[in-house]
Coordinates of C-alpha atoms in Angstrom, one line a residue:
M1 CA 64.8 67.7 -1.3
S2 CA 67.6 65.7 -1.1
R3 CA 69.2 65.0 -4.4
S4 CA 70.8 61.7 -3.3
V5 CA 67.2 60.3 -3.8
Y6 CA 67.5 60.7 -7.6
R7 CA 70.2 57.9 -7.7
A8 CA 67.8 54.9 -7.8
I9 CA 65.3 56.2 -10.2
P10 CA 66.0 54.2 -13.4
G11 CA 66.2 55.4 -17.0
T12 CA 64.7 58.3 -18.3
W13 CA 62.6 58.7 -15.4
R14 CA 65.3 59.9 -13.5
L15 CA 65.5 62.8 -15.8
A16 CA 61.9 63.7 -15.3
A17 CA 61.8 63.0 -11.6
A18 CA 61.5 66.5 -10.5
A19 CA 58.6 67.4 -12.6
L20 CA 56.7 64.4 -12.0
G21 CA 57.2 64.0 -8.2
L22 CA 59.1 60.8 -8.4
A23 CA 62.0 62.0 -6.3
G24 CA 62.3 60.1 -3.1
L25 CA 61.2 56.5 -4.6
G26 CA 64.8 55.3 -4.3
L27 CA 65.5 56.0 -0.5
A28 CA 63.6 53.8 2.1
A29 CA 65.4 55.3 4.9
C30 CA 67.0 58.4 5.8
K31 CA 68.3 60.9 8.5
G32 CA 65.1 62.8 8.9
A33 CA 62.2 62.3 6.4
I34 CA 62.3 61.8 3.0
G35 CA 60.4 63.9 1.0
D36 CA 59.4 65.3 -2.4
G37 CA 58.9 69.1 -1.1
T38 CA 56.7 68.6 2.0
P39 CA 55.6 71.6 4.0
S40 CA 58.2 71.0 6.8
G41 CA 60.8 70.5 3.9
A42 CA 62.9 67.9 6.2
T43 CA 65.5 66.2 4.1
G44 CA 68.6 64.3 4.9
S45 CA 71.1 61.9 3.4
G46 CA 72.5 58.6 4.2
T47 CA 70.7 55.3 5.0
A48 CA 70.0 53.8 8.4
A49 CA 71.9 51.2 9.6
S50 CA 69.6 50.0 12.3
S51 CA 66.1 50.3 13.5
G52 CA 66.5 48.7 17.0
G53 CA 65.8 50.3 20.3
S54 CA 68.0 50.6 23.4
A55 CA 66.5 48.0 25.9
G56 CA 68.1 44.9 26.9
A57 CA 67.1 41.5 25.6
G58 CA 65.1 38.9 27.8
T59 CA 66.8 35.6 28.7
G60 CA 65.6 32.2 29.7
T61 CA 67.3 29.4 31.4
A62 CA 66.8 26.1 29.4
G63 CA 69.5 26.5 26.6
M64 CA 68.9 28.9 23.7
A65 CA 64.9 28.4 23.9
G66 CA 64.5 29.5 27.6
A67 CA 62.7 27.7 30.3
I68 CA 59.1 27.4 30.1
G69 CA 57.6 29.6 32.7
T70 CA 60.9 31.3 33.9
G71 CA 61.6 33.6 31.4
T72 CA 63.1 36.8 32.6
A73 CA 63.7 40.4 31.4
G74 CA 67.3 41.3 30.9
A75 CA 68.9 44.4 32.2
A76 CA 67.3 47.5 30.3
G77 CA 68.7 50.7 29.3
P78 CA 66.7 54.0 29.4
L79 CA 63.5 53.8 27.3
D80 CA 64.0 54.9 23.7
V81 CA 61.3 55.2 21.0
G82 CA 63.9 54.0 18.5
L83 CA 64.6 54.8 15.0
L84 CA 62.0 54.2 12.5
T85 CA 63.1 54.2 8.8
S86 CA 60.1 55.6 6.4
V87 CA 57.7 52.4 5.8
R88 CA 56.8 51.9 2.1
L89 CA 53.1 50.8 1.7
N90 CA 53.4 46.8 1.1
R91 CA 51.0 45.4 -1.3
T92 CA 47.8 44.8 1.0
Q93 CA 48.1 48.4 2.0
Y94 CA 48.6 49.9 -1.5
N95 CA 45.6 48.0 -2.9
N96 CA 43.2 48.9 0.0
T97 CA 44.6 52.6 -0.2
V98 CA 44.1 52.9 -3.9
Q99 CA 40.4 51.3 -3.6
D100 CA 39.6 54.2 -0.9
L101 CA 41.3 57.0 -2.8
L102 CA 39.7 56.3 -6.1
G103 CA 36.8 54.1 -5.7
T104 CA 38.1 51.2 -7.5
A105 CA 37.6 47.6 -7.2
L106 CA 41.0 47.1 -8.9
T107 CA 43.8 45.2 -7.2
P108 CA 47.0 46.2 -8.9
A109 CA 49.5 45.3 -6.2
D110 CA 48.8 41.8 -6.7
N111 CA 51.1 42.0 -9.7
F112 CA 53.6 43.7 -7.9
P113 CA 56.8 41.9 -6.8
P114 CA 56.5 40.2 -3.4
D115 CA 57.1 42.0 -0.1
E116 CA 60.1 41.6 1.9
T117 CA 59.4 40.2 5.3
S118 CA 61.1 40.4 8.5
L119 CA 60.2 39.0 12.0
G120 CA 57.3 37.6 10.3
F121 CA 55.8 40.8 9.0
D122 CA 55.8 42.6 6.0
T123 CA 55.5 46.1 7.7
L124 CA 59.2 46.6 8.7
G125 CA 60.5 50.1 7.3
G126 CA 64.2 48.7 7.2
T127 CA 63.4 45.7 5.1
L128 CA 60.7 46.7 2.5
Q129 CA 62.8 47.4 -0.5
L130 CA 62.2 49.6 -3.7
Q131 CA 63.7 47.8 -6.4
P132 CA 63.4 48.9 -10.3
E133 CA 60.8 46.2 -11.1
R134 CA 58.8 47.8 -8.5
Q135 CA 59.1 51.3 -9.9
D136 CA 57.8 49.7 -13.2
A137 CA 55.0 48.3 -11.4
Y138 CA 54.1 51.6 -9.9
L139 CA 54.2 53.3 -13.2
S140 CA 52.1 50.8 -14.9
A141 CA 49.5 51.0 -11.9
S142 CA 49.3 54.5 -11.9
A143 CA 48.3 54.7 -15.7
T144 CA 45.8 52.0 -15.1
L145 CA 44.2 53.6 -12.2
I146 CA 44.2 57.0 -13.5
N147 CA 42.7 56.1 -16.9
E148 CA 39.9 54.1 -15.3
L149 CA 39.3 57.3 -13.0
L150 CA 39.2 59.6 -16.2
A151 CA 37.0 57.0 -18.1
R152 CA 34.2 57.4 -15.5
P153 CA 31.1 59.2 -16.8
A154 CA 30.9 62.8 -15.8
T155 CA 27.8 61.9 -13.6
D156 CA 29.9 59.1 -11.5
P157 CA 30.1 60.2 -7.8
V158 CA 33.5 59.0 -7.6
Y159 CA 34.5 61.0 -10.8
K160 CA 32.7 64.1 -9.4
R161 CA 34.4 63.8 -5.9
I162 CA 37.9 63.7 -7.4
I163 CA 37.2 65.6 -10.7
S164 CA 35.3 68.6 -8.9
C165 CA 35.5 71.0 -11.6
D166 CA 35.9 71.5 -15.4
Y167 CA 39.6 71.1 -15.8
T168 CA 39.5 72.2 -19.5
T169 CA 38.6 75.7 -18.3
G170 CA 42.1 76.7 -17.1
A171 CA 44.8 76.2 -14.3
A172 CA 42.6 77.4 -11.5
C173 CA 40.5 74.3 -11.8
G174 CA 43.5 72.3 -12.2
K175 CA 44.9 73.4 -9.0
Q176 CA 41.6 72.8 -7.1
I177 CA 41.6 69.0 -8.3
L178 CA 45.3 68.5 -7.5
S179 CA 45.3 70.0 -4.1
A180 CA 42.5 68.2 -3.2
F181 CA 43.6 64.9 -4.6
A182 CA 47.3 65.1 -3.3
T183 CA 45.8 66.1 0.4
R184 CA 44.1 62.9 0.6
A185 CA 46.4 60.7 -1.5
W186 CA 49.5 61.9 0.7
R187 CA 47.5 61.8 3.9
R188 CA 48.4 65.5 4.9
P189 CA 47.4 69.2 3.8
V190 CA 49.7 70.1 0.8
V191 CA 50.8 73.6 -0.1
D192 CA 51.1 75.7 -3.2
A193 CA 54.8 75.3 -3.6
E194 CA 54.8 71.6 -3.6
L195 CA 51.9 71.4 -6.3
A196 CA 53.8 73.8 -8.6
P197 CA 55.5 70.8 -10.4
Y198 CA 52.2 68.9 -10.7
A199 CA 50.5 71.9 -12.0
T200 CA 53.3 72.7 -14.5
L201 CA 53.0 69.1 -15.7
A202 CA 49.2 69.2 -16.1
A203 CA 49.7 72.5 -18.3
A204 CA 52.2 71.0 -20.5
G205 CA 50.0 68.2 -21.8
T206 CA 49.0 67.7 -25.5
T207 CA 45.5 68.1 -24.3
P208 CA 43.8 68.8 -21.1
K209 CA 43.0 65.3 -20.4
D210 CA 46.8 64.3 -21.1
G211 CA 47.8 66.9 -18.9
M212 CA 45.5 65.8 -15.7
T213 CA 46.4 62.2 -16.3
A214 CA 49.9 62.9 -16.0
A215 CA 49.7 65.1 -13.2
L216 CA 47.4 62.7 -11.2
R217 CA 49.6 59.9 -12.2
A218 CA 52.7 61.8 -10.6
V219 CA 50.9 62.2 -7.3
L220 CA 50.3 58.3 -7.1
M221 CA 54.1 58.1 -7.9
S222 CA 55.0 60.4 -5.2
A223 CA 57.3 59.5 -2.1
S224 CA 54.5 60.8 -0.1
F225 CA 52.0 58.4 -1.4
L226 CA 54.2 55.0 -1.6
F227 CA 55.7 55.9 1.9
R228 CA 54.5 56.7 5.3
L229 CA 56.6 59.7 5.7
E230 CA 57.1 61.5 8.8
H231 CA 59.0 64.7 10.2
D232 CA 61.8 65.5 12.3
P233 CA 61.8 69.1 13.2
N234 CA 65.5 68.8 13.5
P235 CA 67.1 65.7 11.9
D236 CA 70.4 66.6 13.6
V237 CA 68.8 66.3 17.1
A238 CA 67.7 62.8 17.9
T239 CA 65.4 63.8 20.7
A240 CA 62.1 62.2 20.8
H241 CA 59.1 64.2 19.5
R242 CA 55.5 63.7 19.2
L243 CA 54.0 62.9 15.7
G244 CA 52.0 65.5 14.3
G245 CA 48.1 64.8 13.8
Y246 CA 48.2 63.6 10.3
E247 CA 51.3 61.5 10.9
L248 CA 49.3 60.0 14.0
A249 CA 46.2 59.2 12.1
T250 CA 48.2 57.5 9.2
R251 CA 50.0 55.3 11.8
L252 CA 46.6 54.4 13.5
S253 CA 44.8 53.9 10.2
Y254 CA 47.6 51.5 8.6
F255 CA 47.9 49.5 11.8
L256 CA 44.0 48.8 12.5
W257 CA 42.8 49.1 8.8
A258 CA 45.7 48.6 6.5
T259 CA 44.6 51.5 4.5
M260 CA 44.5 55.3 4.4
P261 CA 42.6 57.6 7.2
D262 CA 39.0 57.9 6.4
D263 CA 37.3 61.4 6.6
A264 CA 36.5 61.2 10.4
L265 CA 40.1 60.4 10.9
F266 CA 41.1 63.1 8.8
A267 CA 38.8 65.7 10.5
D268 CA 40.4 64.3 14.2
A269 CA 43.9 65.0 12.7
A270 CA 42.8 68.4 11.4
A271 CA 41.5 69.5 14.6
G272 CA 44.2 68.1 16.6
K273 CA 42.2 65.6 18.4
L274 CA 44.3 62.6 18.2
L275 CA 46.6 64.6 20.4
D276 CA 44.5 64.3 23.3
D277 CA 44.5 61.1 25.4
A278 CA 40.7 60.6 25.6
S279 CA 40.1 61.5 22.0
L280 CA 42.6 58.9 20.8
K281 CA 41.1 56.3 22.9
A282 CA 37.9 57.1 21.5
E283 CA 39.1 57.0 17.9
I284 CA 40.6 53.5 18.7
D285 CA 37.1 52.3 19.6
R286 CA 35.4 54.0 16.8
M287 CA 37.9 52.1 14.2
L288 CA 37.8 48.8 16.0
G289 CA 34.0 49.1 15.8
D290 CA 33.5 50.0 12.3
A291 CA 32.1 47.3 10.3
T292 CA 33.8 47.8 7.1
H293 CA 37.1 47.2 8.4
A294 CA 36.3 44.3 11.0
R295 CA 38.3 41.8 9.4
A296 CA 41.5 44.2 9.1
L297 CA 43.4 43.1 11.9
A298 CA 42.7 39.6 11.5
D299 CA 43.8 39.6 7.8
T300 CA 46.7 41.4 8.4
F301 CA 48.5 41.2 11.9
G302 CA 46.6 38.0 12.8
A303 CA 47.4 36.1 9.6
E304 CA 51.3 37.3 9.7
W305 CA 51.7 36.6 13.5
L306 CA 50.1 33.1 13.2
G307 CA 51.7 31.9 10.1
L308 CA 48.8 31.7 7.8
G309 CA 50.7 32.5 4.5
K310 CA 52.2 28.8 4.6
M311 CA 48.6 27.4 4.3
Q312 CA 48.3 28.8 0.7
S313 CA 51.9 26.8 -0.4
I314 CA 51.5 23.7 1.6
T315 CA 51.4 20.5 -0.6
P316 CA 50.5 17.6 1.8
D317 CA 50.7 14.2 0.4
A318 CA 47.4 13.4 -1.1
T319 CA 48.1 9.6 -0.9
L320 CA 48.8 9.9 3.1
Y321 CA 46.5 12.7 3.6
P322 CA 42.9 12.1 1.1
M323 CA 40.9 13.9 3.5
F324 CA 42.7 17.2 3.1
N325 CA 41.7 19.4 0.0
D326 CA 41.1 23.1 -1.0
A327 CA 37.8 23.3 0.8
V328 CA 39.5 22.1 4.2
R329 CA 42.5 24.5 3.2
A330 CA 40.2 27.5 3.1
A331 CA 38.1 26.7 6.0
M332 CA 41.2 26.2 8.3
I333 CA 42.5 29.6 7.0
E334 CA 39.0 31.5 7.8
E335 CA 38.9 29.5 11.2
N336 CA 42.2 31.2 12.3
K337 CA 40.9 34.4 11.2
R338 CA 37.4 34.3 12.9
F339 CA 39.4 33.0 16.0
V340 CA 41.4 35.9 16.3
M341 CA 38.5 38.2 15.4
D342 CA 36.8 36.6 18.6
F343 CA 39.5 37.4 20.9
L344 CA 39.6 41.0 19.7
G345 CA 36.2 41.8 20.8
N346 CA 35.4 39.3 23.4
G347 CA 37.4 40.5 26.2
K348 CA 38.8 37.4 27.3
A349 CA 42.5 37.1 28.5
I350 CA 45.2 36.4 26.0
P351 CA 46.2 33.2 28.0
M352 CA 42.7 31.8 27.1
M353 CA 43.7 31.8 23.6
L354 CA 45.5 28.3 24.7
S355 CA 42.2 27.0 26.3
A356 CA 39.3 28.4 24.1
D357 CA 36.0 26.3 24.7
F358 CA 35.2 27.3 21.1
T359 CA 36.5 27.4 17.4
Y360 CA 34.8 28.1 14.1
A361 CA 33.8 25.5 11.5
N362 CA 31.8 24.7 8.6
A363 CA 30.6 21.2 7.3
A364 CA 33.7 20.5 5.6
L365 CA 35.9 21.5 8.4
A366 CA 33.8 20.0 11.1
A367 CA 33.8 16.5 9.1
F368 CA 37.4 16.9 8.6
Y369 CA 38.0 17.2 12.6
G370 CA 35.7 14.7 13.4
M371 CA 33.1 17.0 15.3
P372 CA 29.5 17.2 15.5
A373 CA 27.9 17.9 12.2
V374 CA 27.7 21.6 11.2
T375 CA 25.5 22.7 8.2
G376 CA 26.5 24.7 5.4
A377 CA 29.6 26.3 3.8
A378 CA 29.7 29.3 6.2
L379 CA 31.9 29.0 9.4
Q380 CA 29.9 28.9 12.7
R381 CA 31.0 29.3 16.4
V382 CA 30.9 25.9 17.8
P383 CA 32.0 24.4 21.2
V384 CA 34.9 22.3 21.5
T385 CA 34.7 21.6 25.4
G386 CA 35.8 18.1 26.1
S387 CA 36.9 17.4 22.9
N388 CA 40.5 17.0 21.3
R389 CA 40.1 20.5 19.9
A390 CA 40.4 22.5 23.3
G391 CA 43.8 23.6 22.9
G392 CA 42.9 26.9 21.3
L393 CA 45.6 28.2 19.1
L394 CA 47.4 24.8 19.4
T395 CA 44.7 22.8 17.8
L396 CA 44.0 25.2 14.9
G397 CA 44.3 23.2 11.9
S398 CA 46.2 26.2 10.2
F399 CA 48.9 25.8 12.7
L400 CA 49.2 22.0 12.8
A401 CA 49.2 21.5 9.1
G402 CA 51.2 24.7 8.2
E403 CA 54.0 23.4 10.6
S404 CA 54.2 20.1 9.2
N405 CA 56.0 18.5 6.3
P406 CA 54.4 17.2 3.1
N407 CA 54.4 13.6 4.5
R408 CA 55.0 13.7 8.2
T409 CA 54.5 15.9 11.3
S410 CA 57.4 18.1 12.4
P411 CA 57.5 18.4 16.1
T412 CA 60.7 21.0 15.7
K413 CA 58.6 23.3 13.4
R414 CA 55.7 23.1 15.6
G415 CA 57.9 23.9 18.8
L416 CA 59.7 26.5 16.9
F417 CA 56.4 28.3 16.1
V418 CA 55.4 28.1 19.8
L419 CA 58.9 29.7 20.8
D420 CA 59.2 32.2 18.3
R421 CA 55.3 33.2 17.8
L422 CA 53.9 32.8 21.3
L423 CA 56.8 33.1 23.5
C424 CA 59.4 35.5 21.4
S425 CA 62.2 32.9 22.5
A426 CA 63.0 31.4 19.2
P427 CA 66.6 29.8 19.2
P428 CA 69.1 30.6 16.7
P429 CA 69.2 28.9 13.5
P430 CA 71.3 25.5 13.1
P431 CA 74.6 25.7 12.1
P432 CA 75.3 25.4 8.3
S433 CA 77.3 22.1 8.9
V434 CA 74.1 20.3 10.5
N435 CA 71.9 18.1 8.5
A436 CA 68.4 19.1 9.8
N437 CA 66.6 16.4 7.7
L438 CA 65.4 13.9 10.0
D439 CA 64.7 11.6 7.2
Q440 CA 68.1 11.0 6.1
G441 CA 70.4 8.6 8.1
A442 CA 70.5 4.8 8.7
G443 CA 67.2 3.5 9.2
A444 CA 65.8 7.0 9.8
V445 CA 62.5 6.5 7.9
N446 CA 61.7 3.2 9.7
L447 CA 61.8 5.1 13.3
P448 CA 59.1 6.9 15.1
V449 CA 59.7 10.9 14.7
R450 CA 60.4 10.9 18.7
Q451 CA 63.4 8.3 18.3
R452 CA 64.7 10.3 15.2
L453 CA 64.7 13.6 17.3
A454 CA 66.6 12.0 19.7
Q455 CA 69.2 10.9 17.3
H456 CA 69.2 14.4 16.0
Q457 CA 69.9 15.7 19.5
M458 CA 72.9 13.2 19.9
L459 CA 74.6 15.1 17.0
G460 CA 76.2 17.5 19.8
S461 CA 75.5 19.6 22.8
G462 CA 74.7 22.6 20.6
C463 CA 71.9 20.6 19.0
A464 CA 70.2 19.4 22.3
A465 CA 70.4 22.7 23.9
C466 CA 67.8 24.2 21.6
H467 CA 65.8 21.2 20.8
V468 CA 65.3 19.8 24.3
V469 CA 62.6 22.7 24.7
M470 CA 61.5 23.0 20.9
D471 CA 61.0 19.4 20.4
S472 CA 59.3 18.5 23.8
I473 CA 56.5 21.2 22.7
G474 CA 56.1 19.7 19.3
L475 CA 56.0 16.0 20.7
G476 CA 53.1 17.2 22.8
L477 CA 51.2 17.5 19.6
E478 CA 51.9 14.6 18.1
H479 CA 48.0 13.4 18.3
F480 CA 47.5 15.5 15.2
D481 CA 48.7 14.2 12.0
G482 CA 50.7 16.2 9.2
V483 CA 47.2 17.9 8.3
G484 CA 46.0 18.3 11.7
H485 CA 43.6 15.4 11.6
Y486 CA 43.3 13.8 15.3
R487 CA 44.7 10.3 15.5
A488 CA 45.3 8.0 18.5
A489 CA 48.1 5.9 16.7
D490 CA 50.4 6.1 13.7
E491 CA 52.1 3.4 11.8
F492 CA 54.5 2.8 14.5
G493 CA 51.6 2.2 17.2
P494 CA 49.8 4.3 19.9
I495 CA 50.8 8.1 20.0
D496 CA 53.2 9.0 22.8
A497 CA 52.6 12.7 23.5
T498 CA 54.2 12.8 26.7
G499 CA 57.0 15.5 27.7
K500 CA 58.7 17.4 30.0
L501 CA 59.7 21.2 30.2
P502 CA 62.1 22.9 32.5
S503 CA 60.3 25.2 34.8
A504 CA 60.9 27.4 37.8
S505 CA 60.4 24.3 40.1
G506 CA 62.5 22.0 38.3
T507 CA 60.7 19.9 35.5
T508 CA 57.1 20.0 34.7
M509 CA 55.6 16.9 32.9
F510 CA 52.6 16.9 30.5
D511 CA 50.6 14.5 28.3
G512 CA 49.1 15.8 25.2
V513 CA 47.8 19.1 24.0
T514 CA 45.7 20.0 26.8
Q515 CA 48.1 19.8 29.7
L516 CA 51.0 21.2 27.4
A517 CA 48.4 24.3 26.4
A518 CA 47.9 25.0 30.3
I519 CA 51.7 25.1 30.9
L520 CA 52.3 27.5 28.1
A521 CA 49.3 29.9 29.1
T522 CA 50.9 30.4 32.5
D523 CA 54.2 31.3 31.0
P524 CA 55.4 34.8 31.8
R525 CA 56.7 35.4 28.2
L526 CA 53.0 34.7 26.6
V527 CA 51.6 38.2 26.9
P528 CA 54.9 40.3 26.7
C529 CA 55.3 38.5 23.2
V530 CA 52.1 39.7 22.1
V531 CA 52.8 43.1 23.0
Q532 CA 56.3 42.8 21.0
K533 CA 54.7 41.4 18.0
L534 CA 52.0 43.9 17.9
L535 CA 54.7 46.9 18.5
T536 CA 56.9 45.5 15.7
F537 CA 53.8 45.1 13.4
S538 CA 52.1 48.6 13.9
I539 CA 55.2 50.7 13.9
G540 CA 57.3 48.9 11.6
R541 CA 60.6 48.3 13.4
D542 CA 62.2 45.4 15.5
F543 CA 61.3 45.5 19.2
S544 CA 62.8 42.3 20.4
N545 CA 65.3 44.3 22.3
D546 CA 63.1 46.6 24.1
T547 CA 62.4 44.7 27.1
A548 CA 61.6 47.5 29.4
L549 CA 59.1 49.1 27.0
R550 CA 57.4 45.6 26.4
D551 CA 57.1 44.6 30.2
Q552 CA 55.7 48.2 30.8
L553 CA 53.3 48.0 28.2
T554 CA 52.2 44.5 29.5
K555 CA 51.6 45.8 33.0
T556 CA 49.6 48.8 31.7
A557 CA 47.5 46.1 29.8
G558 CA 47.0 43.9 32.9
D559 CA 50.0 41.5 32.8
G560 CA 48.5 38.0 32.7
A561 CA 44.7 39.3 32.6
A562 CA 45.6 41.3 29.5
N563 CA 43.2 40.8 26.7
L564 CA 44.1 41.6 22.9
R565 CA 42.1 44.8 22.7
G566 CA 43.7 46.1 26.0
V567 CA 47.5 45.3 24.6
L568 CA 46.3 47.1 21.3
E569 CA 45.2 50.3 23.0
A570 CA 48.4 50.3 25.3
V571 CA 50.6 49.8 22.3
V572 CA 48.8 52.8 20.5
M573 CA 48.9 55.1 23.8
S574 CA 52.3 54.4 24.2
D575 CA 55.2 56.8 23.7
A576 CA 56.9 54.3 21.1
F577 CA 53.5 54.5 18.9
R578 CA 53.1 58.4 19.3
N579 CA 56.5 59.5 19.1
R580 CA 59.5 59.6 16.7
R581 CA 63.0 60.7 16.6
A582 CA 65.8 61.2 14.1
A583 CA 68.8 59.0 13.6
L584 CA 71.7 59.0 15.9
Q585 CA 75.1 59.5 14.5
T586 CA 75.9 55.8 15.1
E587 CA 72.7 54.7 13.1
V588 CA 73.7 56.4 9.7
K589 CA 75.7 55.4 7.1
P590 CA 77.5 57.9 5.1

């Protein structure tokens, strides 16, 4: 193992790292795989400077944001699977994994430091850090989890599955327990050589139970547990190669389920089935049809793609929006997740997410939206045809409320969300010198938001170039107030939700969310953007420059007719998902 990995392990734990299997915790990216004595033994030194690919970026024609309906792909270089730095388990994945591994109901990662995010996701290897506070949290969690396990009665099914023999009888039993536990925890077979430090630790305990406790904790503190480690046969050769069966099983499981592989997936990995196209497709179908994990993608990818995290922290002005409460907030979050889950299974094309004839509501949310009455607290699939909620994603309350200010709407935030999350064409951040607060300035608070935005665009051509498209999209949603409630007028008079967007034919006019949604649904950047978001989330690196790959997978999935399930399958079956490579010399810092 690389000695450089010891440097980030604090205090006395650094001294004990070799025995406890903690080596590797401090290095989240390296040339080759980081490890603690894996069978392949691939280690390296240095940290990755970049995790990007090589394909050219797409460009638009309307300022920084691009013209609606005219997004074009930039010149693409040769397809490259790109450099992927080792990905640490995020808090959701850690909780799910220890529950599946140990049969616990505990959620220790709830007390970990927040995960770092990039591009809207908390799954990127080059972003997720391993600071001392997190290492301390891992130590505490390992103690809590293993103490709970060993406190179970000897007749408990979970105890019997993990503690498969009487470890007080000697080293042979201890090795049996540790080998089986580490194989599941590390998501691959282990060999005797790498188990030796753990067996030594178990034997050194004051009592057999103390020794077993320390050894099992060390398995949970290993980099092989805390990271998704993948092996490059030769870390000095940056040629793409196929993942092994267990590595692919791990990628697939954390993508679709946000947890470790189950027994069936482990069995397919062992048999080499996942390396066969037909078997891999069959496994995708099985996993997506698994009722136990039916919500996983909506709770993880869907929630992050559509920015649900903001809903937990927004604080709308109670005086201005008295109808908004925690029951409505919770229902909006669930509505969003049910909407995504529906499109994962209904086979409808992705553009129809902007013209869906249904949503999900319970009694509280239906009353808030002004829809026909719904009975009960459970959300139900309800029709919205002909109502003001026929804009699909654009009329979900979680989007409208989450992209607003506490005391008013924010057309700029809403427009930016559409450009970033749905079209992958976000403009750059505003210059530091620009005051982005529309409520400041002489008489600003006494002007409708449309006039405030017009004043802001007059600050300079740089502002107008980005805001002309971004604000137009947001203004088309002005019939929905700061918490997503429909209104025909505000304090300044009737709502003006008209706008115009640059298009291939020149300019396209629209009035309101239905017409706006129809324009966005035909934008050629929509489906490729969903492909890009799924690539980024599932693999764990930035794919914004991999235009050739993105367009190739879009075509494979069916272009504008592609559905969410088809895009997901195209991503998993791609070389980008099933391959990896070592770092190029230019991607490594000494």
